[in-house]
Coordinates of C-alpha atoms in Angstrom, one line a residue:
X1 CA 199.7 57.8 -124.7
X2 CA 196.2 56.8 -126.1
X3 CA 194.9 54.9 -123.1
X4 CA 191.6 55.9 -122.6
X5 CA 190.2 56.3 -118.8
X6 CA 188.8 52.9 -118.0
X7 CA 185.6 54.5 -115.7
X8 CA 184.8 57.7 -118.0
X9 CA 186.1 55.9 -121.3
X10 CA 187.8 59.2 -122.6
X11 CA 191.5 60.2 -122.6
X12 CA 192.8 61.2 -118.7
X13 CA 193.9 65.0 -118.6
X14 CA 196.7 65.7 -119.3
X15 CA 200.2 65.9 -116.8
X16 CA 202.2 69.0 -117.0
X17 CA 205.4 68.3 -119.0
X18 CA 209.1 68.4 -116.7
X19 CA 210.8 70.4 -119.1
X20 CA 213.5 68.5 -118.1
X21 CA 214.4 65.4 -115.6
X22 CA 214.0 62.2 -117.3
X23 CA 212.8 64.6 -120.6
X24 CA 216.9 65.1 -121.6
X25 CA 217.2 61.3 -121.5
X26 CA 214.3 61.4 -123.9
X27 CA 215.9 64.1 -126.1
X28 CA 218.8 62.1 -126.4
X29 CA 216.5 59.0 -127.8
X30 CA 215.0 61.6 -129.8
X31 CA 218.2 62.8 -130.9
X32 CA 219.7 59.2 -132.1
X33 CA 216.4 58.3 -133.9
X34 CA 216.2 61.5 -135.9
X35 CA 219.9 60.7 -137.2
X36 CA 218.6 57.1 -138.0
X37 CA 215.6 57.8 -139.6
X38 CA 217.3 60.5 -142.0
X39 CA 220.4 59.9 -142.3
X40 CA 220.5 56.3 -142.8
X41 CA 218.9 55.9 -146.4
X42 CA 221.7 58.0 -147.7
X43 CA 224.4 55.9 -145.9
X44 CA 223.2 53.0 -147.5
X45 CA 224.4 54.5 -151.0
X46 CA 228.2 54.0 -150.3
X47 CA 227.2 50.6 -150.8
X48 CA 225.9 50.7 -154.5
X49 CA 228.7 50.3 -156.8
X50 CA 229.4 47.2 -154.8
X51 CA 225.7 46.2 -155.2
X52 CA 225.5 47.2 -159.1
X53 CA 228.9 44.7 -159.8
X54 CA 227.2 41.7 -157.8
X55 CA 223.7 42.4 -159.3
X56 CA 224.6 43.6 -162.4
X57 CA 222.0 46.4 -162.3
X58 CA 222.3 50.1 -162.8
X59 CA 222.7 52.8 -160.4
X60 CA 218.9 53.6 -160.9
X61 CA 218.1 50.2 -159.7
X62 CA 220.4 50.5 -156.7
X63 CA 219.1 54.0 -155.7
X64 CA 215.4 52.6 -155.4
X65 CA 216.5 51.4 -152.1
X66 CA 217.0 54.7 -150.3
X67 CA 213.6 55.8 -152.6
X68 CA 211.8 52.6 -150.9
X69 CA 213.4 53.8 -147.2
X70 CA 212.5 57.5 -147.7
X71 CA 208.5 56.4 -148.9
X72 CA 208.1 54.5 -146.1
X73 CA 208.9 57.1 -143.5
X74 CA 207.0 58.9 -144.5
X75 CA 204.0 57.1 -146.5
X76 CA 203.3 55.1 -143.5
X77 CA 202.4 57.9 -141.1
X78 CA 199.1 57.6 -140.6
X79 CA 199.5 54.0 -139.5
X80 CA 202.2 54.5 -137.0
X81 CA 199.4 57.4 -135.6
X82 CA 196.8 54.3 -135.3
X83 CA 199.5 52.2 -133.6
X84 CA 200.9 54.3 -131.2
X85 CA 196.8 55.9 -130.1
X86 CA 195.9 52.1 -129.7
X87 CA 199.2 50.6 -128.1
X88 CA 201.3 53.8 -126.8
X89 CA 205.0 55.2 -128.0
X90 CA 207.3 52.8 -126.0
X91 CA 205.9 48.9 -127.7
X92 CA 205.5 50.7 -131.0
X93 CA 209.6 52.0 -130.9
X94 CA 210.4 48.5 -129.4
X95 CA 208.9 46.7 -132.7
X96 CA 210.5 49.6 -134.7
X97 CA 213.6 49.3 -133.8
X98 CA 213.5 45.1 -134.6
X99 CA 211.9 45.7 -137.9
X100 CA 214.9 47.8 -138.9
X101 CA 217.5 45.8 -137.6
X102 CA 216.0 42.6 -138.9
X103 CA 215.7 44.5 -142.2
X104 CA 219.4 45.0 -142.7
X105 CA 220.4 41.6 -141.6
X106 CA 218.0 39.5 -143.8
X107 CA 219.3 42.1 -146.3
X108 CA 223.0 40.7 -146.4
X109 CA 221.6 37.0 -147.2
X110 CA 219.8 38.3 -150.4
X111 CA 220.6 37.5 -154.0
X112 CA 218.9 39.5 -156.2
X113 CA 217.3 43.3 -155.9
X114 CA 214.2 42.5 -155.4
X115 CA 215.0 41.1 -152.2
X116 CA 217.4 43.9 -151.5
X117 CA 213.8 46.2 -151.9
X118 CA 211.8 44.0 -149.5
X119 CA 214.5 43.9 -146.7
X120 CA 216.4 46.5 -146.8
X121 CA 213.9 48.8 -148.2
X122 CA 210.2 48.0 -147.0
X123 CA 211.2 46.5 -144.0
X124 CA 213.7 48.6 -142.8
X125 CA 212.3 51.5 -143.8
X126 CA 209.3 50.7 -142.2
X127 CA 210.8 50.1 -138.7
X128 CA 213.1 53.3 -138.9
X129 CA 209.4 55.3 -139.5
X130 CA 207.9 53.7 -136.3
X131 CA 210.6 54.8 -134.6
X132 CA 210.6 58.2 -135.7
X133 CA 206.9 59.7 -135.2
X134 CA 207.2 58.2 -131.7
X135 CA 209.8 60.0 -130.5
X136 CA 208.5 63.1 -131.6
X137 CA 205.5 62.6 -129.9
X138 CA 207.0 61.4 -126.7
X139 CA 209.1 64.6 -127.2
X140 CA 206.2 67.0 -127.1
X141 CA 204.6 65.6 -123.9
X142 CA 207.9 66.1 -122.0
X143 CA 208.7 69.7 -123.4
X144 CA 206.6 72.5 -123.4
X145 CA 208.8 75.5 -122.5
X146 CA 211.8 74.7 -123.7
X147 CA 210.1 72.5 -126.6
X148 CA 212.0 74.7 -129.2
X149 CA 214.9 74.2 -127.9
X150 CA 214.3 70.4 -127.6
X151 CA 213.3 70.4 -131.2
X152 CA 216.6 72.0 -132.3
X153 CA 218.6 70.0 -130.9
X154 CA 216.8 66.8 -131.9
X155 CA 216.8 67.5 -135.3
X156 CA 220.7 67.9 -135.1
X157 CA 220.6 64.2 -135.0
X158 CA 220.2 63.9 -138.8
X159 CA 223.6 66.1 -139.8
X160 CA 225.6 64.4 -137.1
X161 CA 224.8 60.8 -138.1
X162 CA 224.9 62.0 -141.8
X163 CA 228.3 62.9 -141.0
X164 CA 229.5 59.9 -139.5
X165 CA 227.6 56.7 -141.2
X166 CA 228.5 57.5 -144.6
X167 CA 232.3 57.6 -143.4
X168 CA 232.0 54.4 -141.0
X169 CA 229.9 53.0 -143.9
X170 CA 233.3 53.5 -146.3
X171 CA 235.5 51.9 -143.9
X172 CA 233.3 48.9 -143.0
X173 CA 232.6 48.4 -147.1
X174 CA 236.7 48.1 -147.4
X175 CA 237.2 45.9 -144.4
X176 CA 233.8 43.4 -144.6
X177 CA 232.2 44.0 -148.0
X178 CA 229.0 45.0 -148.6
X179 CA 227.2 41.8 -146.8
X180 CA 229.5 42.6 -143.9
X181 CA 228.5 45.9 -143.6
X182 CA 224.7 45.5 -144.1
X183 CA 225.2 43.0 -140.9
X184 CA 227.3 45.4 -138.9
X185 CA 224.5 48.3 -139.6
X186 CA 221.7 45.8 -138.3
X187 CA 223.7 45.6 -135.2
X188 CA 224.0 49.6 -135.5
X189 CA 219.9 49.6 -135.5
X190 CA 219.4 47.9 -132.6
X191 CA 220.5 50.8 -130.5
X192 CA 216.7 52.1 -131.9
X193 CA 215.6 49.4 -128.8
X194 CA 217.6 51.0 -126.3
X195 CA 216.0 54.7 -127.5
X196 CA 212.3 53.1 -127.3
X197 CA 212.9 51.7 -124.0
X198 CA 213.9 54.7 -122.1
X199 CA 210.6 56.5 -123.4
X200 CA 208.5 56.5 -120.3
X201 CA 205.1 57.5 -120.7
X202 CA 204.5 60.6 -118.1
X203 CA 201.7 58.7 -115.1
X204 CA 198.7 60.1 -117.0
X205 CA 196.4 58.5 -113.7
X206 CA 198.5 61.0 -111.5
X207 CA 195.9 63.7 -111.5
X208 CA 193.1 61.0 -111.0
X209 CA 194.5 60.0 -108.0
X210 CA 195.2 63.2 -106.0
X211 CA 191.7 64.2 -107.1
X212 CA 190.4 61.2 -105.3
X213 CA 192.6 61.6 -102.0
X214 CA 191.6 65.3 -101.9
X215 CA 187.8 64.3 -101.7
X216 CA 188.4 61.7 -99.1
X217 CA 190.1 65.1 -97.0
X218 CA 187.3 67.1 -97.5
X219 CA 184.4 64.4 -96.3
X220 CA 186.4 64.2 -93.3
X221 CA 186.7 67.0 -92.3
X222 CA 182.8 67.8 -93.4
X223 CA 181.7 64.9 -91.4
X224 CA 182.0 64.0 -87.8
X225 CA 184.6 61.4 -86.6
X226 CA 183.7 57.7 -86.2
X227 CA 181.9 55.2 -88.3
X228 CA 179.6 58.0 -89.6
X229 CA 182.5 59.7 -91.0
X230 CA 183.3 56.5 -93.1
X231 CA 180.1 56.1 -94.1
X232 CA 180.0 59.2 -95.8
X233 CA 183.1 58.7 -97.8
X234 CA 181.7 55.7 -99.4
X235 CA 178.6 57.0 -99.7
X236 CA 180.3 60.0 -101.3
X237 CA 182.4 57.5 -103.4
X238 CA 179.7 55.7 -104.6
X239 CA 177.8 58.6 -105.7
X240 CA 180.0 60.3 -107.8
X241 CA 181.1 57.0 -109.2
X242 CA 177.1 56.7 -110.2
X243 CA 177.3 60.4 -111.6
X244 CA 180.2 59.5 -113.7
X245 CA 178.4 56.1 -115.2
X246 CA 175.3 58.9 -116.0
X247 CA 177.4 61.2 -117.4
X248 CA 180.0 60.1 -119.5
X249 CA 179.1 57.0 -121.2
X250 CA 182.2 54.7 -122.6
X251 CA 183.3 55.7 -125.9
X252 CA 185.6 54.5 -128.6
X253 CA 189.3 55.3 -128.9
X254 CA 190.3 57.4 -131.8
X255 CA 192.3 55.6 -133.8
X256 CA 193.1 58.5 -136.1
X257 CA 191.8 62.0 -135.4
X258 CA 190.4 63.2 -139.1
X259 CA 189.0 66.3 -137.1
X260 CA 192.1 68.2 -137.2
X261 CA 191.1 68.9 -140.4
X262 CA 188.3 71.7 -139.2
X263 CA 191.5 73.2 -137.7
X264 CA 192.3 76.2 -140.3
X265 CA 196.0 76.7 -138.8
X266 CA 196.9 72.9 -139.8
X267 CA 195.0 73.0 -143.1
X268 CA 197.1 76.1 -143.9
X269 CA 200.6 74.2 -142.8
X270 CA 199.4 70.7 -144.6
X271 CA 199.2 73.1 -148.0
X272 CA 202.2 75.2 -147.1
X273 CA 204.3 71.9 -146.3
X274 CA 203.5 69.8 -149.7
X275 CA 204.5 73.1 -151.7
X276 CA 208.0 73.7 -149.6
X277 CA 208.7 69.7 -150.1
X278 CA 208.4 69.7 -153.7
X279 CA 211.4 71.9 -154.2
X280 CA 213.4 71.4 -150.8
X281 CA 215.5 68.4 -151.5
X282 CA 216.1 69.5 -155.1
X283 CA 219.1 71.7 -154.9
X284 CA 221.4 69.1 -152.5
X285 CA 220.5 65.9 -155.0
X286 CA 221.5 67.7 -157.9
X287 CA 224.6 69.9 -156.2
X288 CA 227.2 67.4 -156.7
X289 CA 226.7 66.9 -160.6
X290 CA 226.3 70.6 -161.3
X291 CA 229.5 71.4 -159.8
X292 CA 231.1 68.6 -162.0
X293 CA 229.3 70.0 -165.2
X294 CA 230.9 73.7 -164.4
X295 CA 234.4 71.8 -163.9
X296 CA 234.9 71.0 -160.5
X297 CA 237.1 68.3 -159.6
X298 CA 234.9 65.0 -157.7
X299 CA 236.4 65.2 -154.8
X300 CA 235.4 69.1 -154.3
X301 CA 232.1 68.2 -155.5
X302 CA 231.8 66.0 -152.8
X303 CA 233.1 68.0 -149.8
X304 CA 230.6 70.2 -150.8
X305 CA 227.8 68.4 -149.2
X306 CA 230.3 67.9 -145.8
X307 CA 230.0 71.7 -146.2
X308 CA 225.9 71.6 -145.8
X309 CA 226.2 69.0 -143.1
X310 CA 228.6 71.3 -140.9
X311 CA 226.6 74.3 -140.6
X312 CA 223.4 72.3 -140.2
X313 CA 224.2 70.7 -137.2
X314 CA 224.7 74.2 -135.6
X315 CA 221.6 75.9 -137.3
X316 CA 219.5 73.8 -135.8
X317 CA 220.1 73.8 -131.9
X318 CA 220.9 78.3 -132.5
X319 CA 217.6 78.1 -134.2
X320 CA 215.4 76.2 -131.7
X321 CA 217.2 78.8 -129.2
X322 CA 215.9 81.6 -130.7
X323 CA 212.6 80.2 -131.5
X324 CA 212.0 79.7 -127.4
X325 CA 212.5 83.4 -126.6
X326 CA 209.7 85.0 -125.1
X327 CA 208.8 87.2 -127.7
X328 CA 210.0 85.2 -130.8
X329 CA 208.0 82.0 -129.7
X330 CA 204.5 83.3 -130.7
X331 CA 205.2 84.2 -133.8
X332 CA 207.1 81.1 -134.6
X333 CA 204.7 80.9 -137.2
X334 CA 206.0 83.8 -139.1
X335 CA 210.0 82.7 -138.1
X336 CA 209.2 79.4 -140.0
X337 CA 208.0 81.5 -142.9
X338 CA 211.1 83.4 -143.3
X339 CA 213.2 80.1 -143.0
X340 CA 211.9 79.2 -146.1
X341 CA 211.8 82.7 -147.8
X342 CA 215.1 82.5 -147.0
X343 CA 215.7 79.1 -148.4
X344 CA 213.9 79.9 -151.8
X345 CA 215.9 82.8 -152.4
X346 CA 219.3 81.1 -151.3
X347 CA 218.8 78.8 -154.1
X348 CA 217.6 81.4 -156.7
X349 CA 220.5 83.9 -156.3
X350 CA 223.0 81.0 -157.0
X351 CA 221.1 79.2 -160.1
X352 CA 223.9 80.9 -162.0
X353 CA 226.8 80.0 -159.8
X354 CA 229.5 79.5 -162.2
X355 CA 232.9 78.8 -160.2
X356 CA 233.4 76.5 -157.4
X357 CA 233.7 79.8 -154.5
X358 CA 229.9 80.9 -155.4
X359 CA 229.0 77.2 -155.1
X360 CA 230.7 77.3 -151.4
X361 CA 229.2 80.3 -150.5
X362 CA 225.6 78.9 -152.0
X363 CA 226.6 75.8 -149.5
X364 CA 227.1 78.0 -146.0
X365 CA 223.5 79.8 -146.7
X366 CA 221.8 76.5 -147.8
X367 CA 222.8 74.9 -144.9
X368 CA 222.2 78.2 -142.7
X369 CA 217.7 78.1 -143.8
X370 CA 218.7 74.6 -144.2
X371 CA 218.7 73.7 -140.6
X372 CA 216.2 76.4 -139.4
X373 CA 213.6 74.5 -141.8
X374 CA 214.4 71.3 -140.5
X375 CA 214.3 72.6 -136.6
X376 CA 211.1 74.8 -137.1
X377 CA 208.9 72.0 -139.1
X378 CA 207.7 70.0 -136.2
X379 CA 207.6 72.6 -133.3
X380 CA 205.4 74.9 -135.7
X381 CA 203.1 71.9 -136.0
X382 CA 202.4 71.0 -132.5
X383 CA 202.1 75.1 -131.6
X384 CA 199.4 74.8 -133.8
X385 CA 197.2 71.5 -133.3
X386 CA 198.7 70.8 -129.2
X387 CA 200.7 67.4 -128.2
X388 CA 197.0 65.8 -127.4
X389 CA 196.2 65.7 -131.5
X390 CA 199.7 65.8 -132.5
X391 CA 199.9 61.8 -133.0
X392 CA 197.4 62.0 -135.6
X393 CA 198.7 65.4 -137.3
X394 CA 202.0 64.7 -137.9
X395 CA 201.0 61.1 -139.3
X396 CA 198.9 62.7 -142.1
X397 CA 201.1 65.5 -143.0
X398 CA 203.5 62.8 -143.1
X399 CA 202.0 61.2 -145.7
X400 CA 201.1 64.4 -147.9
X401 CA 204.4 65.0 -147.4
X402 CA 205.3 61.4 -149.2
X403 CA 203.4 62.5 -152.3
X404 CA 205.1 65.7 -152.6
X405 CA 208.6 63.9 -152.4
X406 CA 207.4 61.2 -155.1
X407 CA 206.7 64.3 -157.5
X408 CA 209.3 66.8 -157.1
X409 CA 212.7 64.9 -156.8
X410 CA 212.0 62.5 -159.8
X411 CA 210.1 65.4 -162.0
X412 CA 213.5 67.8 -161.2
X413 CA 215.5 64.4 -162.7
X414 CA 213.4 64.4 -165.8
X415 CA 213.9 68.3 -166.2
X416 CA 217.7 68.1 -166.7
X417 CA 217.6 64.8 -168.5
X418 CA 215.3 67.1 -171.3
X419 CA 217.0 70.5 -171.1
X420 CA 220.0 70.0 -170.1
X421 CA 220.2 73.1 -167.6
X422 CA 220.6 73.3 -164.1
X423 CA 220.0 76.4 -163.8
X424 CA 216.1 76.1 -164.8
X425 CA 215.8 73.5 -162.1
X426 CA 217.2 75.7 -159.2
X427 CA 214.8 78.7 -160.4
X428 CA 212.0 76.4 -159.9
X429 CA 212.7 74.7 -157.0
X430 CA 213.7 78.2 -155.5
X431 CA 210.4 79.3 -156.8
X432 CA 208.3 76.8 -155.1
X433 CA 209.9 77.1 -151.9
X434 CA 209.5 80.9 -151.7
X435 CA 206.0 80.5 -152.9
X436 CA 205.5 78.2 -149.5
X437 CA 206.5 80.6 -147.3
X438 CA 204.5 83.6 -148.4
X439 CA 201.4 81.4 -148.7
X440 CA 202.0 80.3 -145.0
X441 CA 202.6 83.9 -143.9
X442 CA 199.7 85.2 -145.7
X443 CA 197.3 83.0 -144.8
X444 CA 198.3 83.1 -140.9
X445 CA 197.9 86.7 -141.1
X446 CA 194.9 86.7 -142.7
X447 CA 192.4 83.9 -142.0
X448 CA 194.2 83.1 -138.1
X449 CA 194.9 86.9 -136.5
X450 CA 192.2 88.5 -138.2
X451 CA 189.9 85.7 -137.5
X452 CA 191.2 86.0 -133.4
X453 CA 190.7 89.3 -133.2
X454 CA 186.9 89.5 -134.6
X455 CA 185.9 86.7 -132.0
X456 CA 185.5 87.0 -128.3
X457 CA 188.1 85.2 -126.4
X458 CA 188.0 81.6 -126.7
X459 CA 186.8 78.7 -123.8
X460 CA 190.4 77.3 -122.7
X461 CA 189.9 73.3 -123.3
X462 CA 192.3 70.4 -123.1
X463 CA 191.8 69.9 -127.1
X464 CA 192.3 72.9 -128.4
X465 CA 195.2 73.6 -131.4
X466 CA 197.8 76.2 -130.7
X467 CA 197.5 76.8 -126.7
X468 CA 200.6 75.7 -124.7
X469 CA 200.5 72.5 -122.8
X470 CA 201.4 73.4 -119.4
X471 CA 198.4 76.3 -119.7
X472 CA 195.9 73.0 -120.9
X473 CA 197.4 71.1 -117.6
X474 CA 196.6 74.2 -115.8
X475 CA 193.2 74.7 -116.1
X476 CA 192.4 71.3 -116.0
X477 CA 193.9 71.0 -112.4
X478 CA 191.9 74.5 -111.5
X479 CA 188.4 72.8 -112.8
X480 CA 188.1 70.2 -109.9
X481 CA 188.9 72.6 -107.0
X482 CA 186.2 74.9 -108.0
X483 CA 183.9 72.4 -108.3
X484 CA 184.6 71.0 -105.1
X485 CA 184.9 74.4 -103.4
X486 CA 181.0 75.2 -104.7
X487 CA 180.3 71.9 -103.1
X488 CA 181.7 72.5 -100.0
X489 CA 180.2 76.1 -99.7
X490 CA 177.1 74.7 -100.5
X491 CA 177.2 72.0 -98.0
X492 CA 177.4 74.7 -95.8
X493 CA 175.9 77.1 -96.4
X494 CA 172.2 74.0 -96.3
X495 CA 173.5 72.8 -92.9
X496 CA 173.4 76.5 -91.3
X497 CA 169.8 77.1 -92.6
X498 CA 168.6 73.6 -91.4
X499 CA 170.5 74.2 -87.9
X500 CA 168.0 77.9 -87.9
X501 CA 164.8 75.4 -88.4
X502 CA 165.8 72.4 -85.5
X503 CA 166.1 75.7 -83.0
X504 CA 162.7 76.8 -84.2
X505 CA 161.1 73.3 -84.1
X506 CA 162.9 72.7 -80.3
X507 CA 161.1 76.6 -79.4
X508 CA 157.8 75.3 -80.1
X509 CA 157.8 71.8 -78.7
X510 CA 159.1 73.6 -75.9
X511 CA 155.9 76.0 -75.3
X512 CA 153.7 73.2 -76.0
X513 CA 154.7 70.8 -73.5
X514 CA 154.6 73.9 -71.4
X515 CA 151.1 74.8 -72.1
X516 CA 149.8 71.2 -72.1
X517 CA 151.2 70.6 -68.4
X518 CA 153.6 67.7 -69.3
X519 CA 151.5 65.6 -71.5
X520 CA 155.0 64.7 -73.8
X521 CA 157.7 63.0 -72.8
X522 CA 161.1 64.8 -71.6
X523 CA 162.6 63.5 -74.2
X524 CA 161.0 64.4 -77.4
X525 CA 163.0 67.8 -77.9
X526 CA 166.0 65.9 -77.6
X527 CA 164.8 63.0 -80.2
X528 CA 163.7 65.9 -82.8
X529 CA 167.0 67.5 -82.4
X530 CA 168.8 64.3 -83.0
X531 CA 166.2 63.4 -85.8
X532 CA 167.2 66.5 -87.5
X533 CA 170.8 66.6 -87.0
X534 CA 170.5 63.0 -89.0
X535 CA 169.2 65.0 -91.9
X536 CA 171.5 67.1 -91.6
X537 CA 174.4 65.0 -92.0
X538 CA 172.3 63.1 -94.6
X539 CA 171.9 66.6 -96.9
X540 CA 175.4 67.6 -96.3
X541 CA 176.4 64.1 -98.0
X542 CA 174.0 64.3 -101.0
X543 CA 174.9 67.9 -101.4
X544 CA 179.1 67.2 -101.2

């Protein structure tokens, strides 16, 4: 990933994904990092009564570390994006995964919060987010038909490890204490190594090479056995490599692709995404202490969020399923869109939930668009910009999306703190969440179908947004054998009409050292004929 072609200095064409093979091993790195990356900042909070009676801080104080993890996943997108186009997925996961575990460990020698903050928090959040936009990436260049599905199941990760952190978190707390279990979870991260090394880039230079080995096939066959025949493969070689230095002078890499921005269908997402996020991740922070204000024991309160978790981790998979059927999977646009209708209204009909069943029910549906939003998010994205600019996408909407969760969480905190009313706070987060769905339905309907049906079908290229990869890897592979079929029709097509004017020219030598009475030598047909067969081979080379 990001390499650029050492003799044309831009980025080699692309291979066609597996859709499979070593790609499940790469899901299953996928799969593990996903559950890190989000579930691990809101592990760490079984650990802050423990951190508030050795600190003597509040709870506010302790929950700015998971604030700190959560900004840094996503406020540092855009320089993960410059890392992995300059050094590639796999050394980028590999630092990643040492930040983080480094993070935790230095995090159970500190002795005040601040420290907690810079280990635990900036550190380790930062390695969890360059482990996380890689394996995304690496994701999309080894799925492309069954990339929904791959999605779906990757983004199970974060319900699964939700699921079983916070308990094994509990248990190591009890047995170790809280410096203990920081240690123990450093160990934990480590396994973020293991998921970076198993991400093999696909052989980018595998195109390059059959490319070369098919023009060595064809000179040979164009050109007659012997040392002739070697001589025109070089000189064929060194040609084209002269063509190429003409051509396409070296350029610069990209270290972050800010033209993405001319593409409407990402401009449209960006907008739709910062409006979804501002009210998304309201509703499950503030479940737990509505149900205790309407009288619900803590310990239902609690299970409550178990409940979310549950049917998330089989929303997601059934989702991506359905998102790679045939007919469903070009419209996944519009499927994303009703995720979060359905999310916003989910949280609107139960703002007045007043009994602990109507907060269960609330929980099942929640967790139902819950999981198709968190499944549908990524695979929408690359649909729409293409796994070449996706590096660079998903590292800006990343940070948007950092703003966004900055604003809407702590403003939603401020709300209840002055009214005194959840049920304000669910209206508007509903509100905003529905609002992002009909502005990203809408706005695909009117400014991307419209817009496609006006215009004459597009030029297929390797960098357009929104065409499938294995169709980009296609065309690229057609390209060459066209070319070198004109060539080799060409080549032809000048060696028959030269052959036409060596029989003419051998005609009239012939009826001139006739009519002269022998005053040429025998042996001057024979020389023009092999004078002219020369140029004949010579043409044919220039021409291949």
């Amino acid at each position: 990933m990001g390499t650029a072609d050492p003799e044309e200095g831009q980025l080699p064409a692309p291979v066609k994904p597996p859709d499979g093979g070593w790609g499940w091993i790469v899901l299953l790195g996928c799969f593990v990092i996903t559950g890190f990356s989000y579930a691990f900042p809101k592990a760490v909070s079984v650990y802050f009564k423990e951190l508030m009676k050795d600190f003597h801080v509040g709870y506010s104080d302790t929950a700015w570390i998971s604030s700190i993890m959560l900004a840094m996943l996503y406020g540092t997108g855009p320089v993960c994006s410059i890392m992995v186009n300059q050094f590639g997925c796999r050394p980028v996961m590999l630092i990643g995964g040492l930040l983080a575990s480094s993070g935790m460990i230095l995090a159970s020698f500190t002795t005040n919060i601040i420290e907690l903050y810079l280990t635990a928090g900036v550190l380790t959040g930062l390695g969890m987010a360059l482990n996380f936009q890689p394996s995304l990436i690496m994701l999309g260049t080894y799925f492309d038909k069954r990339r929904p599905l791959a999605n779906g199941l990757a983004a199970a990760g974060s319900p699964v490890f939700l699921s079983a952190l916070s308990p094994l978190g509990q248990v190591l707390l009890e047995k170790f204490g809280w410096r203990g279990g920081f240690l123990i979870m450093g160990g934990l991260l480590l396994n973020c190594c293991t998921c970076g090394a198993v991400m093999r880039p696909l052989d980018m230079g595998m195109k390059r090479k059959m490319d070369k080995v098919q023009d060595k096939y064809e000179a040979k066959e164009m050109l007659p056995m012997g040392g002739k025949s070697e001589e025109g493969i070089s000189t064929t070689d060194g040609n084209k490599k002269a063509k190429k230095v003409k051509k396409k002078p070296r350029r610069g890499k990209k270290l972050l692709d800010f033209s993405i921005f001319s593409n409407r269908g990402f401009v449209i997402y960006t907008i739709s995404k910062f409006i979804l996020v501002l009210g998304l991740f309201v509703p499950p922070i503030l479940l737990v202490n509505y149900a205790k204000d309407t009288g619900v024991p803590d310990t239902e309160a609690a299970f409550l969020l178990s409940i979310i978790g549950f049917i998330d981790i089989f929303a997601r998979p059934a989702c991506g399923m359905v998102a790679g059927l045939k007919w469903v999977r070009p419209h996944v646009a519009y499927l994303f869109s009703f995720a979060m209708l359905f999310n916003g209204l989910t949280d609107i009909c139960s703002a007045r939930a007043s009994n602990y069943t109507g907060l269960v029910i609330f929980c099942v549906f929640f967790g139902i668009s819950y999981g198709m939003v968190g499944a549908l998010q990524f695979e929408v994205l690359m649909a729409i910009v293409g796994s070449q600019k996706f590096s660079s996408a998903i590292g800006l909407v990343l940070l948007i999306e950092a703003v966004a969760v900055l604003i809407g969480p702590p403003s939603a905190g401020r709300l209840v703190d002055a009214l005194k009313n959840y049920e304000v706070i669910f209206y508007l987060a509903g509100s905003e969440v529905a609002l992002s769905a009909l502005f990203l339905a809408m706005a695909t309907y009117c400014c991307l179908n419209r817009q496609k049906k006006k215009a004459p079908p597009p030029e297929k290229s390797p960098s357009a947004g929104g065409g499938s990869d294995t169709e980009e890897a296609e065309s690229d592979v057609q390209e060459p054998e066209e070319h070198s079929s004109n060539n080799h029709q060409l080549a032809h097509s000048t060696g028959d009409a030269m052959a036409v004017a060596v029989e003419e020219a051998n005609h009239v030598a012939a009826e001139e050292q006739s009519g002269e009475g022998g005053g040429c030598a025998e042996g001057d047909g024979e020389v023009l004929a092999r004078a002219s067969c020369n140029t004949d081979q010579t043409v044919e080379r220039d021409s291949f």
